[in-house]
Short mmCIF file of the N, C-alpha and C atoms (twelve columns), coordinates in Angstrom:
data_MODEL
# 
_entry.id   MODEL 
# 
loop_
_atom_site.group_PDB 
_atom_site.id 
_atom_site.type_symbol 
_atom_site.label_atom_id 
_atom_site.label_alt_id 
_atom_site.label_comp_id 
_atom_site.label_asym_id 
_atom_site.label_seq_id 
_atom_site.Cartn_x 
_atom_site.Cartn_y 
_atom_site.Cartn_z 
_atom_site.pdbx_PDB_model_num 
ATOM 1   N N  . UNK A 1   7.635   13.783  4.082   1 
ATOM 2   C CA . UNK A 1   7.291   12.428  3.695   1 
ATOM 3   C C  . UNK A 1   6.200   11.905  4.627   1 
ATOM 4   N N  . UNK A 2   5.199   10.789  4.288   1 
ATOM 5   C CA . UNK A 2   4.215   10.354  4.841   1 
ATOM 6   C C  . UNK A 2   3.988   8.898   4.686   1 
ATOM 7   N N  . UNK A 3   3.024   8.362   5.542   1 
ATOM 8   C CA . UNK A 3   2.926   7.220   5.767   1 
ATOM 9   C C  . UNK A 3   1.661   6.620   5.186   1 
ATOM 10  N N  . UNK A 4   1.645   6.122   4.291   1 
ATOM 11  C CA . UNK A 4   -0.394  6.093   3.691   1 
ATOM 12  C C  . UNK A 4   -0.775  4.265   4.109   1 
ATOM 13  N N  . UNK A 5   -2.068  4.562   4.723   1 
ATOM 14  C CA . UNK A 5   -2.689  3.166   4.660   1 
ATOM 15  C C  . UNK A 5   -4.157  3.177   3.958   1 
ATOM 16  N N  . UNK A 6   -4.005  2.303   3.159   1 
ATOM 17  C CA . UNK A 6   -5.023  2.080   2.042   1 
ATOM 18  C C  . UNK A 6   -6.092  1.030   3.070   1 
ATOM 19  N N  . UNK A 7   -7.396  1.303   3.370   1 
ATOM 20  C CA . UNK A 7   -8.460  0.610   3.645   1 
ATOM 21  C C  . UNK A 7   -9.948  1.476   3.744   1 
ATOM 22  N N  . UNK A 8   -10.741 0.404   3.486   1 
ATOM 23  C CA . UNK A 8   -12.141 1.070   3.653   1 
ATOM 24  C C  . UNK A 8   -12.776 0.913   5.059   1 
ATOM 25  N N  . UNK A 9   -12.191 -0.165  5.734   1 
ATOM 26  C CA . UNK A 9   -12.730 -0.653  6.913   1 
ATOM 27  C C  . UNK A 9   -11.850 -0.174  8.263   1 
ATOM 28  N N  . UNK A 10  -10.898 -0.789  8.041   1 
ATOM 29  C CA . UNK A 10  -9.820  -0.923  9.477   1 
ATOM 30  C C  . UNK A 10  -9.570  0.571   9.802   1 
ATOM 31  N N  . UNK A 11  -9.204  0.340   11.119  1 
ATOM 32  C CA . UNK A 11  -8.455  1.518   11.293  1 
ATOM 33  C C  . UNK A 11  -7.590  1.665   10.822  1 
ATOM 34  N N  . UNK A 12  -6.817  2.812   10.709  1 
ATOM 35  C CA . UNK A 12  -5.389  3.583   10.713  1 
ATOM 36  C C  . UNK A 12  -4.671  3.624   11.913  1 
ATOM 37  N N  . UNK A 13  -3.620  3.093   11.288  1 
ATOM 38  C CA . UNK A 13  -2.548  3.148   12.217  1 
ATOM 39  C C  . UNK A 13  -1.947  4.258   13.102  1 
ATOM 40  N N  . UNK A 14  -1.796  4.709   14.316  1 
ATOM 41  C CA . UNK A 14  -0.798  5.804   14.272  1 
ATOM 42  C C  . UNK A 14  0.308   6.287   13.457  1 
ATOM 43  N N  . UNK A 15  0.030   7.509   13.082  1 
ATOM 44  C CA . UNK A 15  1.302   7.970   12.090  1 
ATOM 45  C C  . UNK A 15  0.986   7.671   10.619  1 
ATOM 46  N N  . UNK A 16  0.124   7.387   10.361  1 
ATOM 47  C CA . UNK A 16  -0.177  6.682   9.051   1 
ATOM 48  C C  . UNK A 16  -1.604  7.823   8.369   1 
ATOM 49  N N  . UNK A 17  -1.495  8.305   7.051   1 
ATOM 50  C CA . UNK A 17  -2.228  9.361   6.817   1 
ATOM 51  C C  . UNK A 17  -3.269  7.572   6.094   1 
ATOM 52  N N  . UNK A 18  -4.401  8.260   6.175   1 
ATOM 53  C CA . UNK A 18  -5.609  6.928   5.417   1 
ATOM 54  C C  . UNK A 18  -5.936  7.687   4.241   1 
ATOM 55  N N  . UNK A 19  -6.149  6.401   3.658   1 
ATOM 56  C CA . UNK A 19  -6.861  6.605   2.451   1 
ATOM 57  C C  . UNK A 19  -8.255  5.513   2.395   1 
ATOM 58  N N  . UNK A 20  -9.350  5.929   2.416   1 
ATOM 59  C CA . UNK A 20  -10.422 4.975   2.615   1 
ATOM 60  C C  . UNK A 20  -10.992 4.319   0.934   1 
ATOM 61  N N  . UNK A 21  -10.242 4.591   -0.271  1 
ATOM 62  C CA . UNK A 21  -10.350 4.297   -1.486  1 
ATOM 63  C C  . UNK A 21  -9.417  4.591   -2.318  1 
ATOM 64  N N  . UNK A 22  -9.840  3.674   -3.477  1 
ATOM 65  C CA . UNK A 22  -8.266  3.546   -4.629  1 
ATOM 66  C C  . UNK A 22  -8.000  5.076   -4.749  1 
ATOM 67  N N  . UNK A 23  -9.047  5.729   -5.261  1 
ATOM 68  C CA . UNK A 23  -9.128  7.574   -5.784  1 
ATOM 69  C C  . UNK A 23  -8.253  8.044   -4.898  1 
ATOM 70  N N  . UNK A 24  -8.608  7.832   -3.601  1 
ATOM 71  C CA . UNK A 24  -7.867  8.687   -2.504  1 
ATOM 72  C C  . UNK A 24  -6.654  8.592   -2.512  1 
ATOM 73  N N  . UNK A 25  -5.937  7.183   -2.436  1 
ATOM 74  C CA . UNK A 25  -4.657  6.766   -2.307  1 
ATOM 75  C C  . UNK A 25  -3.956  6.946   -3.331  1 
ATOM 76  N N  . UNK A 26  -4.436  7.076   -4.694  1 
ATOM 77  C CA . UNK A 26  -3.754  7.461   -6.168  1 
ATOM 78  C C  . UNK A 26  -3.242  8.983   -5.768  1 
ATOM 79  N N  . UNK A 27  -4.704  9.800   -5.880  1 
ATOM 80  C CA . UNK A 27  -4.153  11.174  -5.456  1 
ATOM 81  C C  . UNK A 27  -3.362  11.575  -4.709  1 
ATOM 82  N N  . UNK A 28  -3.308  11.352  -3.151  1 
ATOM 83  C CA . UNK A 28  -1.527  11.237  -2.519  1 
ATOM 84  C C  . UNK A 28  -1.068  10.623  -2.745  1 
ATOM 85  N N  . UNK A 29  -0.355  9.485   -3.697  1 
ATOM 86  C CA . UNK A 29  1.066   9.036   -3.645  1 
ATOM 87  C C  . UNK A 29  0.967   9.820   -5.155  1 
ATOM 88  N N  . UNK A 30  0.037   10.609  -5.875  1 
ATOM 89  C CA . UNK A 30  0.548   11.693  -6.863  1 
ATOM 90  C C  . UNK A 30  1.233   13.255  -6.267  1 
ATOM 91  N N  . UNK A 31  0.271   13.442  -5.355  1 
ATOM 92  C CA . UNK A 31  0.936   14.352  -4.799  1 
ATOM 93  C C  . UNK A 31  1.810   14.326  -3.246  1 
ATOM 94  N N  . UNK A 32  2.070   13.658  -3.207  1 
ATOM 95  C CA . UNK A 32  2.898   13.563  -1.624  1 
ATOM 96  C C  . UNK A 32  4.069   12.433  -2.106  1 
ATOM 97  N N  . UNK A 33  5.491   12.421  -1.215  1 
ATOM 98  C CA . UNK A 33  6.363   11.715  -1.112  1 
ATOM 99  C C  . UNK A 33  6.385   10.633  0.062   1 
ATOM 100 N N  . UNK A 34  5.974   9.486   -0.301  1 
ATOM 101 C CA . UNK A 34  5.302   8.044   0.614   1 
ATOM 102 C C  . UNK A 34  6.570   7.446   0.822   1 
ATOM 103 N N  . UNK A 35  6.715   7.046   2.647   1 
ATOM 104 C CA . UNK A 35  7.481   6.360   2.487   1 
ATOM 105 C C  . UNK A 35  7.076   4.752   2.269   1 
ATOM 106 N N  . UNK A 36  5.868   4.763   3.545   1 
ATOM 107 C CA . UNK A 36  5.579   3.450   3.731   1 
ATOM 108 C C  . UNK A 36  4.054   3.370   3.003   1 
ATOM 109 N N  . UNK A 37  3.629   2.323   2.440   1 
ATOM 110 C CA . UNK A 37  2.354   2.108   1.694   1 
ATOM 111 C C  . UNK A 37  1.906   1.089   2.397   1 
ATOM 112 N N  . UNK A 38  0.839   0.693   3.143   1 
ATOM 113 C CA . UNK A 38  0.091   -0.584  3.033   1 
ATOM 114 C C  . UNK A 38  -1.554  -0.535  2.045   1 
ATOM 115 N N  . UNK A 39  -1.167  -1.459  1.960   1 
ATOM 116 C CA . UNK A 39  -2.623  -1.826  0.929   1 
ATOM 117 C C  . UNK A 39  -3.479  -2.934  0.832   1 
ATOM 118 N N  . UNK A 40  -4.538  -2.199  1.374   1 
ATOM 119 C CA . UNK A 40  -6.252  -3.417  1.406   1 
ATOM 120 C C  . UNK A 40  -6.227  -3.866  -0.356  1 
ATOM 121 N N  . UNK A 41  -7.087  -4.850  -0.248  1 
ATOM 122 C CA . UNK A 41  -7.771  -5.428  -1.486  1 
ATOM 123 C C  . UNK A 41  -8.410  -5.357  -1.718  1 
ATOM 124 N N  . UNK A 42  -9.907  -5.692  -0.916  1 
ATOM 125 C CA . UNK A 42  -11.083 -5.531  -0.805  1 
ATOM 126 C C  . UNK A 42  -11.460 -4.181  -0.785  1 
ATOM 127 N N  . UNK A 43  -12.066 -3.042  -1.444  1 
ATOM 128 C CA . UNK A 43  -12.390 -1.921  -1.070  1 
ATOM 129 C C  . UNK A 43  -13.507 -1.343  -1.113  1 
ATOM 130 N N  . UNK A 44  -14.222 -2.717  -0.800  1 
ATOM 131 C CA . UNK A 44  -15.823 -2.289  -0.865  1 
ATOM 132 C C  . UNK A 44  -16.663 -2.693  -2.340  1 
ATOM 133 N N  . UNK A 45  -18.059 -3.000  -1.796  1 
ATOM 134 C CA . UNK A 45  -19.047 -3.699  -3.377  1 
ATOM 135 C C  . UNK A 45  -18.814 -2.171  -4.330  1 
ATOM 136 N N  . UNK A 46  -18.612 -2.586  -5.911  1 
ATOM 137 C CA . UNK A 46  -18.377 -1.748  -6.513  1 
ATOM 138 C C  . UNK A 46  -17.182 -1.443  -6.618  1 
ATOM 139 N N  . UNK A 47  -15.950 -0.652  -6.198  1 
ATOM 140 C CA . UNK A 47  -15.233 -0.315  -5.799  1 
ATOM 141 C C  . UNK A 47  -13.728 -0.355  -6.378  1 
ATOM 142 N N  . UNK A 48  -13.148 0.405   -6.835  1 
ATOM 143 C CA . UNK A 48  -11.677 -0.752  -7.415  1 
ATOM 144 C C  . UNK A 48  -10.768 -0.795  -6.282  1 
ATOM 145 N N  . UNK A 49  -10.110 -1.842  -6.773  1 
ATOM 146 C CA . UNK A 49  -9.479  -2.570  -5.460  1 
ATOM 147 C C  . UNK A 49  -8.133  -2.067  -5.237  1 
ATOM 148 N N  . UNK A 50  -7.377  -2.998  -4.373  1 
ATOM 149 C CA . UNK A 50  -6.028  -2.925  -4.313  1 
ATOM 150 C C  . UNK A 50  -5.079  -2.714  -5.681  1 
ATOM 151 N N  . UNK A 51  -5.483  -4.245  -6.266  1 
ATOM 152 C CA . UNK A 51  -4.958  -4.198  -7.542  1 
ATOM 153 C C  . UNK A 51  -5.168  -3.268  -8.484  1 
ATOM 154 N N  . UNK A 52  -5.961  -2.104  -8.732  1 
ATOM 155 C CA . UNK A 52  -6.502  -1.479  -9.669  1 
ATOM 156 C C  . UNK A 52  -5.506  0.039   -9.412  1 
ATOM 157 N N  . UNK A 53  -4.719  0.014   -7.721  1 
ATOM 158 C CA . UNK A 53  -4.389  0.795   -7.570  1 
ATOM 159 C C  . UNK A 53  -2.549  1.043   -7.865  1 
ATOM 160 N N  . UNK A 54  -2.792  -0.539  -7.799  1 
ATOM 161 C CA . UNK A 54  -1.050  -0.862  -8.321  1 
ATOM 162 C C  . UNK A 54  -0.786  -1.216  -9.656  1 
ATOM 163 N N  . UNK A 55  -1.942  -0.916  -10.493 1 
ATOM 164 C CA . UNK A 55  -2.052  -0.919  -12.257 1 
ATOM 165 C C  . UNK A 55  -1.679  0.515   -12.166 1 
ATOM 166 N N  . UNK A 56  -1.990  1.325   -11.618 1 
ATOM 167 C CA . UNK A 56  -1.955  2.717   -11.314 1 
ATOM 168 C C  . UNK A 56  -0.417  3.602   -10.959 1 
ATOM 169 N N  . UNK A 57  -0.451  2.783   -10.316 1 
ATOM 170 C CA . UNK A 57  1.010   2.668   -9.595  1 
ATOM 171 C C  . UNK A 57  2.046   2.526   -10.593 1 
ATOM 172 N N  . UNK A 58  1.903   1.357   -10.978 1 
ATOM 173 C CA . UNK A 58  3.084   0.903   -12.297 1 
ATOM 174 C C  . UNK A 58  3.103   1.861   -13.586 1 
ATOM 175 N N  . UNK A 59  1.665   1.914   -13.945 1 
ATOM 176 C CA . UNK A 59  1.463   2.879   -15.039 1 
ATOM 177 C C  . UNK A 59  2.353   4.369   -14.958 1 
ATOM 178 N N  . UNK A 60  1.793   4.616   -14.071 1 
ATOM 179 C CA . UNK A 60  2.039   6.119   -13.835 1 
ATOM 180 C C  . UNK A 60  3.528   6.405   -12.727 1 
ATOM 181 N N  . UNK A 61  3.968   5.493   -12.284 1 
ATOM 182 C CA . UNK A 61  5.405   5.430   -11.642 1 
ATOM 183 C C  . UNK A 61  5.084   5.904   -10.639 1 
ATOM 184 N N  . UNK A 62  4.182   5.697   -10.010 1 
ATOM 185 C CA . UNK A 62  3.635   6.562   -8.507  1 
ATOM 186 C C  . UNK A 62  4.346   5.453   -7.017  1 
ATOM 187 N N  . UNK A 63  5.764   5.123   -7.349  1 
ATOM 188 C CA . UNK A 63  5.460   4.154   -6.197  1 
ATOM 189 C C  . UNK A 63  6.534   4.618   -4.786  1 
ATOM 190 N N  . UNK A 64  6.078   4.334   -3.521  1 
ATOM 191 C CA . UNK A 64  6.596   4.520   -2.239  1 
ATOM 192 C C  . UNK A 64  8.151   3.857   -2.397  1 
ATOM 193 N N  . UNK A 65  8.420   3.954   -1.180  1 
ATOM 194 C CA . UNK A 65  9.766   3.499   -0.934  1 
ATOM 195 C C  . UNK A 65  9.359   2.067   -0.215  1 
ATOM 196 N N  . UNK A 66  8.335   1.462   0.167   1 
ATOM 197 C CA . UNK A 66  8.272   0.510   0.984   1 
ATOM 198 C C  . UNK A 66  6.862   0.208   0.594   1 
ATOM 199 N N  . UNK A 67  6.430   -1.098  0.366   1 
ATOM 200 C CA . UNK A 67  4.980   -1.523  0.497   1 
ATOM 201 C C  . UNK A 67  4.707   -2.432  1.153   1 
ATOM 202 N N  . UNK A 68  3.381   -2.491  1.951   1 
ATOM 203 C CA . UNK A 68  3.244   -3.986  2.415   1 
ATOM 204 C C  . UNK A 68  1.275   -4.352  1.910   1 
ATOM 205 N N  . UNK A 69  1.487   -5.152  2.357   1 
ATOM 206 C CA . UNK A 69  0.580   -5.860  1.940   1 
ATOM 207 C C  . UNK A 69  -0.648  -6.219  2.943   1 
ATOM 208 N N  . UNK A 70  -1.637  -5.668  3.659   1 
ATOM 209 C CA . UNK A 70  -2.341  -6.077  4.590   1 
ATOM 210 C C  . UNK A 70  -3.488  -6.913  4.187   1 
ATOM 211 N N  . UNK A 71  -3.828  -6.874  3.018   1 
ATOM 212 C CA . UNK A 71  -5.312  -7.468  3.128   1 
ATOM 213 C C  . UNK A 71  -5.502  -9.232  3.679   1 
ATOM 214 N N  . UNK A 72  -6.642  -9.402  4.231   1 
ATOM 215 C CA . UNK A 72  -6.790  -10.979 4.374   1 
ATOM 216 C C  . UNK A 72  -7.622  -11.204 3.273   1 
ATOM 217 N N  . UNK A 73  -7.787  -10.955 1.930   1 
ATOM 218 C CA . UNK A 73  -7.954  -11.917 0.636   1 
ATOM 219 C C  . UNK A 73  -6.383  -12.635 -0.054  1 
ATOM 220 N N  . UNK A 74  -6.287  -13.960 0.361   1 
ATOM 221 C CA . UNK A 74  -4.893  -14.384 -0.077  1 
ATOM 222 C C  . UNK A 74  -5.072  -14.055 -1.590  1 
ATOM 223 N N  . UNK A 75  -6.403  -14.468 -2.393  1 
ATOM 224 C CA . UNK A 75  -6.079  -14.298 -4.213  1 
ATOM 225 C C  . UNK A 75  -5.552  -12.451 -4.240  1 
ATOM 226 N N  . UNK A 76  -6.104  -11.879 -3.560  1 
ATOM 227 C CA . UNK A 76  -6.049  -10.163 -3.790  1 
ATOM 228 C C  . UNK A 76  -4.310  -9.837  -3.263  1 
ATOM 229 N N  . UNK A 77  -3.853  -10.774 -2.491  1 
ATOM 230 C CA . UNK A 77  -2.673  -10.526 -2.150  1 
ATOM 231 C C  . UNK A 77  -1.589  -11.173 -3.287  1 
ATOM 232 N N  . UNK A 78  -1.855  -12.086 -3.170  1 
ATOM 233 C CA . UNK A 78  -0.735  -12.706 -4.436  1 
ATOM 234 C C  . UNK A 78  -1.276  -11.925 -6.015  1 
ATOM 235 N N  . UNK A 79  -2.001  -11.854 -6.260  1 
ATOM 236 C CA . UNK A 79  -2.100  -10.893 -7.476  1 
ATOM 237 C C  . UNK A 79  -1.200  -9.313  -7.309  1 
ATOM 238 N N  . UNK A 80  -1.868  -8.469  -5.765  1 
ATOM 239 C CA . UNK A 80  -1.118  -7.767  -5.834  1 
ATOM 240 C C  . UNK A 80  0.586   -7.990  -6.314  1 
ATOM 241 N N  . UNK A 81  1.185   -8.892  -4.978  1 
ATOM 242 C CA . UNK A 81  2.229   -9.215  -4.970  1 
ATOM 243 C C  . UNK A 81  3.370   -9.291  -6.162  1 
ATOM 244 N N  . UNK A 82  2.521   -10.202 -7.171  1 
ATOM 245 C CA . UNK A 82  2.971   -10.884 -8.824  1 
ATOM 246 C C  . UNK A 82  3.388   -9.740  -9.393  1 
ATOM 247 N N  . UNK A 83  1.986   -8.614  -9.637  1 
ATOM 248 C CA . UNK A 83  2.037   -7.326  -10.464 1 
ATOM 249 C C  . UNK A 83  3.703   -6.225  -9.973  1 
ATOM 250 N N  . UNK A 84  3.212   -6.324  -8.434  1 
ATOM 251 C CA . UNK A 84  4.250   -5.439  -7.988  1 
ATOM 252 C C  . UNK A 84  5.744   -6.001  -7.867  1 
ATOM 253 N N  . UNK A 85  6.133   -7.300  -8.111  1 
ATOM 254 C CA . UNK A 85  7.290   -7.831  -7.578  1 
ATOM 255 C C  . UNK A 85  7.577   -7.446  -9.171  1 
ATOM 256 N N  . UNK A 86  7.111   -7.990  -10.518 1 
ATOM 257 C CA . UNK A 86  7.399   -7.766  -11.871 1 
ATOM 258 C C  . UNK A 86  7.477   -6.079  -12.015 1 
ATOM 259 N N  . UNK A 87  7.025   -5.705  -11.439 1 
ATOM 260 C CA . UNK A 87  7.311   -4.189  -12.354 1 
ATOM 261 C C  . UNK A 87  7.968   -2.775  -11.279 1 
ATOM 262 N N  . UNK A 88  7.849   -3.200  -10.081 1 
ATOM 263 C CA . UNK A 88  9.071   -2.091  -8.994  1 
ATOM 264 C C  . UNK A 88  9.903   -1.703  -9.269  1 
ATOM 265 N N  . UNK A 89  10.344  -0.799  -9.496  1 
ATOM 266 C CA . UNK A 89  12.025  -0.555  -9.535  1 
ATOM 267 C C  . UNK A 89  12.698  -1.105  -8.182  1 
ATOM 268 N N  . UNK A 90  13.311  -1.093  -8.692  1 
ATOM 269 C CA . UNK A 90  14.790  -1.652  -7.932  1 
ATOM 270 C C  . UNK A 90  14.556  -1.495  -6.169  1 
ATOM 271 N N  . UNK A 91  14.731  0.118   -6.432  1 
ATOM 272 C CA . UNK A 91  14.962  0.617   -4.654  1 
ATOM 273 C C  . UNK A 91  13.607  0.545   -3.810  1 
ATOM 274 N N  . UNK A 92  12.256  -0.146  -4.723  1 
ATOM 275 C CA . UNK A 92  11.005  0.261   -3.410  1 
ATOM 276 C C  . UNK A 92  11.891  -1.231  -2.921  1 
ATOM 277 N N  . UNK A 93  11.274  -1.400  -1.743  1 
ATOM 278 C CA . UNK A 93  11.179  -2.707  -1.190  1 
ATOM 279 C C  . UNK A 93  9.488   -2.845  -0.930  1 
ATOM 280 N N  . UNK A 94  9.628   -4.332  -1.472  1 
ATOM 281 C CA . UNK A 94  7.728   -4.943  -1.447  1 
ATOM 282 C C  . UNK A 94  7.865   -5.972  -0.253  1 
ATOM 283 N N  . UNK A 95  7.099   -5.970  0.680   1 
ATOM 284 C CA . UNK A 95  6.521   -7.631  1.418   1 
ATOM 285 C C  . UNK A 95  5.240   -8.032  1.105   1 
ATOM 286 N N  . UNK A 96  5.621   -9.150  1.490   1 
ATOM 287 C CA . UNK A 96  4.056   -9.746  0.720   1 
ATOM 288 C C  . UNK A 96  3.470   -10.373 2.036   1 
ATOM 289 N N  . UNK A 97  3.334   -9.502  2.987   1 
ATOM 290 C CA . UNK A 97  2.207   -9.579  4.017   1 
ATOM 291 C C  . UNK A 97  2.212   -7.826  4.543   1 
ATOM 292 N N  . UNK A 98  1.506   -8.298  6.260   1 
ATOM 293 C CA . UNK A 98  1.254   -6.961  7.094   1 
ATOM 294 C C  . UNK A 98  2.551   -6.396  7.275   1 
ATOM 295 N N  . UNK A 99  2.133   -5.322  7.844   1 
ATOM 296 C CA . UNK A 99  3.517   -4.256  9.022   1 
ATOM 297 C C  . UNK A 99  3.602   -5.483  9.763   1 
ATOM 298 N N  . UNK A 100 5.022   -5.851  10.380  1 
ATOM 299 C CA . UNK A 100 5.458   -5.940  11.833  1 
ATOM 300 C C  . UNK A 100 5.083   -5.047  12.930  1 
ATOM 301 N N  . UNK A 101 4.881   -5.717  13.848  1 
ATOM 302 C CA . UNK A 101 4.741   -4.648  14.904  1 
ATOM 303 C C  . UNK A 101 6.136   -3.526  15.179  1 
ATOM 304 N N  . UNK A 102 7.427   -3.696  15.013  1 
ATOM 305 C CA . UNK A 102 8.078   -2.820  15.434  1 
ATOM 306 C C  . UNK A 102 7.912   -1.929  14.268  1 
ATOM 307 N N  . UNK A 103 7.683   -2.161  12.866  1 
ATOM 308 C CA . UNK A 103 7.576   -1.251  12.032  1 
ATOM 309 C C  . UNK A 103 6.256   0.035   12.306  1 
ATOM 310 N N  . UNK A 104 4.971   -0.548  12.788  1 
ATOM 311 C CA . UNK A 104 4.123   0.183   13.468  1 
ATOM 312 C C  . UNK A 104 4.556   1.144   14.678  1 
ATOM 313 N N  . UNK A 105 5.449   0.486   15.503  1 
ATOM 314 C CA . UNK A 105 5.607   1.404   16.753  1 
ATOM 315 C C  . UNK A 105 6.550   2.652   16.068  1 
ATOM 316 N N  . UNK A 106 7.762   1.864   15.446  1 
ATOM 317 C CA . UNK A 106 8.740   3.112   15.049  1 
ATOM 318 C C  . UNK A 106 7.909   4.377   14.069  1 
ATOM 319 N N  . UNK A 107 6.621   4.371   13.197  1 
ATOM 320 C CA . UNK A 107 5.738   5.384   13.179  1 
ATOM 321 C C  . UNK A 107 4.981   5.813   13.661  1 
ATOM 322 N N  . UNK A 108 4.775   5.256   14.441  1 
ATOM 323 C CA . UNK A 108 3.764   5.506   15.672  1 
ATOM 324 C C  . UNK A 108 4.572   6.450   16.003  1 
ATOM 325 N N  . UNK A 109 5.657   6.766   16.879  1 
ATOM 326 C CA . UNK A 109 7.010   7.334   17.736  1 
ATOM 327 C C  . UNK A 109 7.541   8.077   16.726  1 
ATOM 328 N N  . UNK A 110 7.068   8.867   15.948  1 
ATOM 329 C CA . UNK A 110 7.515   9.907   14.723  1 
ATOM 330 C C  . UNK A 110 8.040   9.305   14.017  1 
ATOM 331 N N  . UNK A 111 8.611   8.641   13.396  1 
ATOM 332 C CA . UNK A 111 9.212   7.719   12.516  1 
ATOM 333 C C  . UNK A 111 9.119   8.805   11.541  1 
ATOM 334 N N  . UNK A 112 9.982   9.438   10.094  1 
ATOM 335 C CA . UNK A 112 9.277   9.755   8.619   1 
ATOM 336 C C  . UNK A 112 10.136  9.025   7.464   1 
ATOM 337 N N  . UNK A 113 10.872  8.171   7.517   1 
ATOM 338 C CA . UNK A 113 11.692  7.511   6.688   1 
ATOM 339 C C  . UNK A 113 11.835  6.157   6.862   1 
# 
């Protein structure tokens, strides 16, 4: 199991595999078992976004056990949020902001679940 962070800009977290675009991040959570997801909005001029990746997500049942939400676009966050709170199954758990810091350290410190 793995840890994916969706951005074009920021760093990556320790412990956290990146994905620097929607393409990227579709393709591992198709092929890999995610525990934790965070996800940008913004992903660059051109680009599909956050949301385009959780149309993706829902469509195709591609979803983690945990998501959060990092971007600082509040409209890109509450859209995410709306889409993903209506259509999750049951067992992911969604927040509708960043990691906590202890959630960062405990993958940082091998964390895989």
């Amino acid at each position: 199991m793995i840890h994916l962070f969706l951005d074009d800009y920021r760093r990556c977290p320790q412990g956290f595999t990146l994905a620097r675009n929607a393409e990227e991040c579709l393709l591992i959570l198709k092929e890999c078992e995610v525990g934790i997801l965070s996800l940008d909005f913004d992903l660059g001029p051109g680009e599909m976004t956050g949301k385009d990746v959780v149309k993706h997500m829902i469509t195709d049942a591609l979803f983690p056990q945990e998501i959060y939400l990092h971007t600082s676009s509040m409209w890109g966050k509450k859209e995410m949020y709306e889409l993903l709170y209506h259509h999750k199954p049951e067992h992911v758990v969604l927040h509708n902001g960043p990691m906590p810091p202890d959630v960062l350290e405990r993958v940082a410190g091998g964390e895989t679940q």
